[in-house]
């Protein structure tokens, strides 16, 4: 496997497509550049999805994340773009991305976006007593 | 950009208006004056919203927050006023503001207010199993 | 303002009655006496409410809380009595009181009671994706 | 009051039967014996209930819990038995018991059981914005 | 009882089949091998289920978990396989398995899968005020 | 035993006077009155001591603590007074008292005082590697 | 007492000058202005001291802290100035001030300064085994 | 090995007597009876020691701890007794025992005792910068 | 001020050189490249120092940290290099740098290095009782 | 580099031998077998050292740790053996190893061992005021 930043999102076949199961991924090492000042920005990404036919390969996801290292990117726009890229590559039943940006000017900002496949309805959740 | 306290709330175009996505902002550096005693009050603000056409610019938000530094303000009134100012400037689909005030007299107080755009209905949330 | 314990619950006009907003109050300094043994009991009170026409004044609330310092009071009864006193004084749309008592005999006890104004229906909550 | 372990569950009259209010009790000092090996087992019990006519007296509850100190008891069976004993004594509107057992063989086990009085329907919960 | 890794999942009769109660199990000592590199992987498993006629014996569960120590296994596939094995052995009313894998390449991954018995409907949860 | 507040500090004979061992006591339920405003003050007391001939009886200590409930007391003075009372009653080899008062006016205050018996030297501490 | 910001530091007589005891004060509500940009800065102050003849009055300390609200002040300079002001007013045996400033530009800064009275030697600390 | 409570403390040969190394043991499942009331008491034991010729066998330690289950025991006396038993069985270079008892009457109590072999001097600790 | 990465470390005159005071800086946004694989590495830096004649300017420190973004650097070497750069620029009385690197291959690594000016001796620390 | 378990401990030249600096390594993924029962044991290793001429290569350290996966090993013996292996390979100025084993039978065990090079004396630590 290449160890260059890459915008390709390699995938593999979902081993259990008969179930609506969830994959949760946390990436604390996202960094890009502020398009206004050119200075580095940092965020933690939280990606949750229910796969359809494809799952994302984790090493490829890492190289994809790396590809933002030298790009300028606004908080709101970049979160939506990453979600859109992943949706295009995986065509998941459901996907949600939360980007938790580091504090700037005393203000903390998170952006959360989600995608639902057309015609897909979420299973009614089972809430076990706690 | 000015570095004076300002009651203007600069905005920018929502880059992804086609999605109902969420922006969460935490501002731990809010301070105003108690209208009864004139002494400083402190709070952390939590602002969550789903934008329509406009997003709030973070530096402008910071200057707006700064504009309360020399104002007298009751807990309940100021929380509702800030929410109303932001709703007027952004006309969001949904907005919620929580103000967590520092303890006074052994009592901790939070105030939480929200706004829903007319005709807007929240998407039914997807609750992934945890 | 008096600085005597007081059973009066001073109120002020709700500044934003047009909104169903929430006021959350935490009081970690509640103490009364055990009616069986006469010994001091301690609790933290959590009071959440949606005001109608009146809000409770915080200093008055403090004096009211103080008025229990020399009273004997069972856990279940006192929690319901405080809720009833506050409901009578404020006539809120909604109110909930949680009393978290300190451990006794290796057992921790909380009591939670709530009041809903007749005819009032809670707004369907907006659950933002997290 | 006796200070012997006791299987009696003394109760007192619910002071506010007109409300569906909640009593939450945490008991971190439960111990019994493993019926297989005879060795001590330890658990924390979480008991939540909505009383009907009777509340459980806390000192009696403590003596009841003590009565398991020399009994052999499987995790699943004992949790259900304690719940059943309490339901029989209190006939509550609702009751839930969670037993959190200490780790054994690298495995942590909780058991949660609940009882609902016939004909009783839980109030639709008020979810205040947070 | 054998102390060899074992793929057998010994069970015992559910002592209280008349109730829909929950058993929660946490196993922080799961380890298998990465099928790509052959190197060890580590995870914590969270298993929650509502038993029908059978419960899983904890020592047998431990030996079963041990049987993965020398097996190559992808995150998504192994989580679904373990769930399927447990469902086959217990035929529970409901079962959910969460596997929280240790970080690799700066990325944290969890996989969550669930099973519902046909014809079984979850009880509407009682949400006590908190 | 009486269940009245009491300024008497009952003691019992140290069972192991041949060792310099430590007794640590935490009392989260201390309350007195502010001598300026008359309003209740709250603190957590941390008492550590090395006994000589006498140890303090815990129920008596509780009644002693209770005796401050209706007394006015400045933070610095009360901490030193309690230490002096305990030193007089126990004549310990070493004693330290920390009083952690609840926040007032946005300011948190602790007072820490200690006593060393004349001629007593603390053993050189053994610091195990961590 | 005045409720104006004040540079006066009112004191009162140390009630127990015969002991080297410690007073610890935490002030989470310090704010001043950045002398470069004019924008608000925020810090938590930690003040620890051993009094000689005088203790600082807490309400006066609060008004003194308030007096920095409209002053420009560099982190290193302001911490040393506050320490010097307090040393001048109290002439303590020992004093230490830590200022924990809020993050700016992704960087967190604390400044810690201390004063020892001439001729004063700290007591050799008693380290109780833990 | 027996699975009965036992006052025997089985040991094994220290595998590395040429080093002053530390063994730290935490036992959260200690229970005995209060000699005054006969009711159960609970504690967590922290045992740290530097072995000489013998180490304590962990299963035997567990059976020894179990032997207190039906014994009445004061906090101060029992901690010193357990330390003395272990010192007699192991003759360690150094040993320290901390017993952290559960809260009773709103008061938390720990007892800490230690033993040093005659002629043994602790190595000067290496404190790495943190 | 430039907003380019820069290896220059701008300084300013220590405002209180007559005191041995401490400046503590935490930088959670350090990133460089692994010299073996070329992939990004991440760390949090903790810098503590006692200034002599010069203090480091925080914005300059930020640009200096930024200058490592595109450099390959081993953990041990880079920590020592940054310390050496800062020592050269500030000639402090004392300086310590801790670099806490993100986990790689299941292993967490920190590197800590320090510098002491020749002829400088650290003040004997005052340890206040806690 | 091989991806087989290996008892070889590859090293590289210390880049800054002129300084006594510290390398801290945490390895949460240690597993071996219990020599009595043959069942898996788990531990977290904490390794701190001051290098002399050589540092340990992290990937090699990982393969070395992996080599214990199929070995039977007592807690006390294995901790000392790993320390000895590392000391032989690195000949460090100072090294300390802490092994924190997972709970077994309700008992938590840590073992801590250290090595000091002959003739090496630890630098007197600089304790900055906190
Ligand atoms: Ca793209
Ligand atoms: Ca964050
Ligand atoms: Ca708060
Ligand atoms: Ca009343
Ligand atoms: Ca509580
Ligand atoms: Ca029964
Ligand atoms: Ca647990
Ligand atoms: Ca995890
Ligand atoms: Ca007295
Ligand atoms: Ca406190
Ligand atoms: Ca001044
Ligand atoms: Ca801070
Ligand atoms: Ca405790
Ligand atoms: Ca770390
Ligand atoms: Ca070896
Ligand atoms: Ca542990």
Short mmCIF file of N, CA and C in Angstrom, two decimals, chain F residues 2-55:
data_model
loop_
_atom_site.label_atom_id
_atom_site.label_comp_id
_atom_site.label_asym_id
_atom_site.label_seq_id
_atom_site.Cartn_x
_atom_site.Cartn_y
_atom_site.Cartn_z
N UNK F 2 -25.72 9.43 73.28
CA UNK F 2 -26.59 10.59 73.04
C UNK F 2 -26.66 10.89 71.55
N UNK F 3 -27.77 11.45 71.13
CA UNK F 3 -27.81 11.96 69.76
C UNK F 3 -28.10 13.45 69.79
N UNK F 4 -27.40 14.13 70.66
CA UNK F 4 -27.44 15.59 70.71
C UNK F 4 -26.10 16.13 70.25
N UNK F 5 -26.11 17.33 69.64
CA UNK F 5 -24.81 17.94 69.36
C UNK F 5 -24.03 18.03 70.67
N UNK F 6 -22.72 17.85 70.61
CA UNK F 6 -21.93 17.78 71.83
C UNK F 6 -20.52 18.29 71.57
N UNK F 7 -20.00 19.04 72.51
CA UNK F 7 -18.63 19.50 72.35
C UNK F 7 -17.64 18.54 72.99
N UNK F 8 -18.18 17.45 73.59
CA UNK F 8 -17.29 16.42 74.15
C UNK F 8 -16.70 15.58 73.03
N UNK F 9 -15.44 15.24 73.13
CA UNK F 9 -14.80 14.40 72.12
C UNK F 9 -14.40 13.07 72.75
N UNK F 10 -15.32 12.11 72.75
CA UNK F 10 -15.03 10.81 73.34
C UNK F 10 -13.87 10.12 72.61
N UNK F 11 -13.03 9.44 73.38
CA UNK F 11 -11.89 8.75 72.78
C UNK F 11 -11.82 7.30 73.26
N UNK F 12 -10.98 6.51 72.59
CA UNK F 12 -10.73 5.15 73.06
C UNK F 12 -9.22 4.88 72.95
N UNK F 13 -8.78 3.84 73.64
CA UNK F 13 -7.34 3.56 73.69
C UNK F 13 -6.83 3.12 72.33
N UNK F 14 -5.73 3.70 71.89
CA UNK F 14 -5.07 3.31 70.64
C UNK F 14 -4.68 1.83 70.73
N UNK F 15 -5.20 0.97 69.81
CA UNK F 15 -4.92 -0.46 69.92
C UNK F 15 -3.48 -0.83 69.55
N UNK F 16 -2.76 0.04 68.86
CA UNK F 16 -1.41 -0.31 68.41
C UNK F 16 -0.46 0.87 68.63
N UNK F 17 -0.25 1.28 69.88
CA UNK F 17 0.57 2.47 70.11
C UNK F 17 2.03 2.27 69.72
N UNK F 18 2.45 1.02 69.51
CA UNK F 18 3.86 0.78 69.19
C UNK F 18 4.19 1.18 67.75
N UNK F 19 3.19 1.46 66.94
CA UNK F 19 3.43 1.89 65.55
C UNK F 19 3.01 3.34 65.34
N UNK F 20 3.76 4.08 64.51
CA UNK F 20 3.35 5.39 64.00
C UNK F 20 2.43 5.18 62.80
N UNK F 21 1.17 4.89 63.02
CA UNK F 21 0.29 4.67 61.87
C UNK F 21 -0.69 5.85 61.73
N UNK F 22 -1.35 5.92 60.60
CA UNK F 22 -2.12 7.11 60.23
C UNK F 22 -3.61 6.81 60.15
N UNK F 23 -4.41 7.72 60.68
CA UNK F 23 -5.86 7.64 60.54
C UNK F 23 -6.30 8.85 59.74
N UNK F 24 -7.02 8.60 58.64
CA UNK F 24 -7.48 9.68 57.76
C UNK F 24 -9.00 9.71 57.79
N UNK F 25 -9.56 10.87 58.06
CA UNK F 25 -11.01 11.00 58.20
C UNK F 25 -11.49 12.13 57.30
N UNK F 26 -12.55 11.87 56.53
CA UNK F 26 -13.15 12.91 55.68
C UNK F 26 -14.58 13.14 56.12
N UNK F 27 -14.96 14.39 56.35
CA UNK F 27 -16.28 14.75 56.86
C UNK F 27 -16.90 15.77 55.90
N UNK F 28 -17.71 15.31 54.94
CA UNK F 28 -18.24 16.26 53.94
C UNK F 28 -19.46 17.03 54.44
N UNK F 29 -19.85 16.87 55.68
CA UNK F 29 -21.12 17.45 56.13
C UNK F 29 -20.93 18.46 57.26
N UNK F 30 -19.91 19.31 57.13
CA UNK F 30 -19.72 20.36 58.12
C UNK F 30 -20.50 21.60 57.71
N UNK F 31 -21.26 22.14 58.65
CA UNK F 31 -21.94 23.42 58.39
C UNK F 31 -21.93 24.27 59.65
N UNK F 32 -21.72 25.60 59.44
CA UNK F 32 -21.80 26.56 60.55
C UNK F 32 -22.48 27.82 59.99
N UNK F 33 -22.39 28.90 60.71
CA UNK F 33 -23.02 30.15 60.25
C UNK F 33 -21.94 31.20 60.03
N UNK F 34 -22.15 32.05 59.02
CA UNK F 34 -21.22 33.16 58.78
C UNK F 34 -21.46 34.21 59.87
N UNK F 35 -20.40 34.61 60.60
CA UNK F 35 -20.60 35.55 61.70
C UNK F 35 -20.97 36.95 61.20
N UNK F 36 -20.69 37.25 59.95
CA UNK F 36 -21.04 38.58 59.40
C UNK F 36 -22.50 38.64 58.99
N UNK F 37 -22.95 37.64 58.21
CA UNK F 37 -24.28 37.70 57.62
C UNK F 37 -25.27 36.78 58.33
N UNK F 38 -24.77 35.87 59.16
CA UNK F 38 -25.66 34.92 59.81
C UNK F 38 -26.11 33.79 58.91
N UNK F 39 -25.72 33.82 57.66
CA UNK F 39 -26.16 32.78 56.72
C UNK F 39 -25.31 31.52 56.84
N UNK F 40 -25.86 30.35 56.45
CA UNK F 40 -25.13 29.09 56.57
C UNK F 40 -23.88 29.04 55.70
N UNK F 41 -22.82 28.48 56.22
CA UNK F 41 -21.61 28.14 55.49
C UNK F 41 -21.45 26.62 55.48
N UNK F 42 -20.79 26.09 54.46
CA UNK F 42 -20.60 24.64 54.32
C UNK F 42 -19.14 24.35 54.00
N UNK F 43 -18.65 23.22 54.51
CA UNK F 43 -17.27 22.83 54.23
C UNK F 43 -17.14 21.32 54.29
N UNK F 44 -16.09 20.82 53.67
CA UNK F 44 -15.65 19.44 53.87
C UNK F 44 -14.38 19.49 54.72
N UNK F 45 -14.35 18.68 55.78
CA UNK F 45 -13.16 18.62 56.64
C UNK F 45 -12.35 17.35 56.32
N UNK F 46 -11.03 17.52 56.24
CA UNK F 46 -10.12 16.39 56.08
C UNK F 46 -9.21 16.37 57.30
N UNK F 47 -9.31 15.31 58.10
CA UNK F 47 -8.53 15.19 59.32
C UNK F 47 -7.60 13.99 59.21
N UNK F 48 -6.30 14.22 59.34
CA UNK F 48 -5.30 13.13 59.31
C UNK F 48 -4.52 13.19 60.61
N UNK F 49 -4.33 12.02 61.27
CA UNK F 49 -3.50 12.07 62.48
C UNK F 49 -2.79 10.77 62.75
N UNK F 50 -1.72 10.88 63.52
CA UNK F 50 -0.99 9.72 64.05
C UNK F 50 -1.26 9.69 65.54
N UNK F 51 -1.98 8.65 66.03
CA UNK F 51 -2.39 8.67 67.43
C UNK F 51 -1.22 8.37 68.37
N UNK F 52 -1.35 8.87 69.58
CA UNK F 52 -0.42 8.50 70.66
C UNK F 52 -1.14 7.48 71.55
N UNK F 53 -1.82 7.92 72.58
CA UNK F 53 -2.50 6.96 73.47
C UNK F 53 -3.99 6.81 73.14
N UNK F 54 -4.57 7.82 72.48
CA UNK F 54 -6.02 7.83 72.28
C UNK F 54 -6.37 8.02 70.80
N UNK F 55 -7.49 7.37 70.41
CA UNK F 55 -8.10 7.62 69.09
C UNK F 55 -9.46 8.27 69.31
#
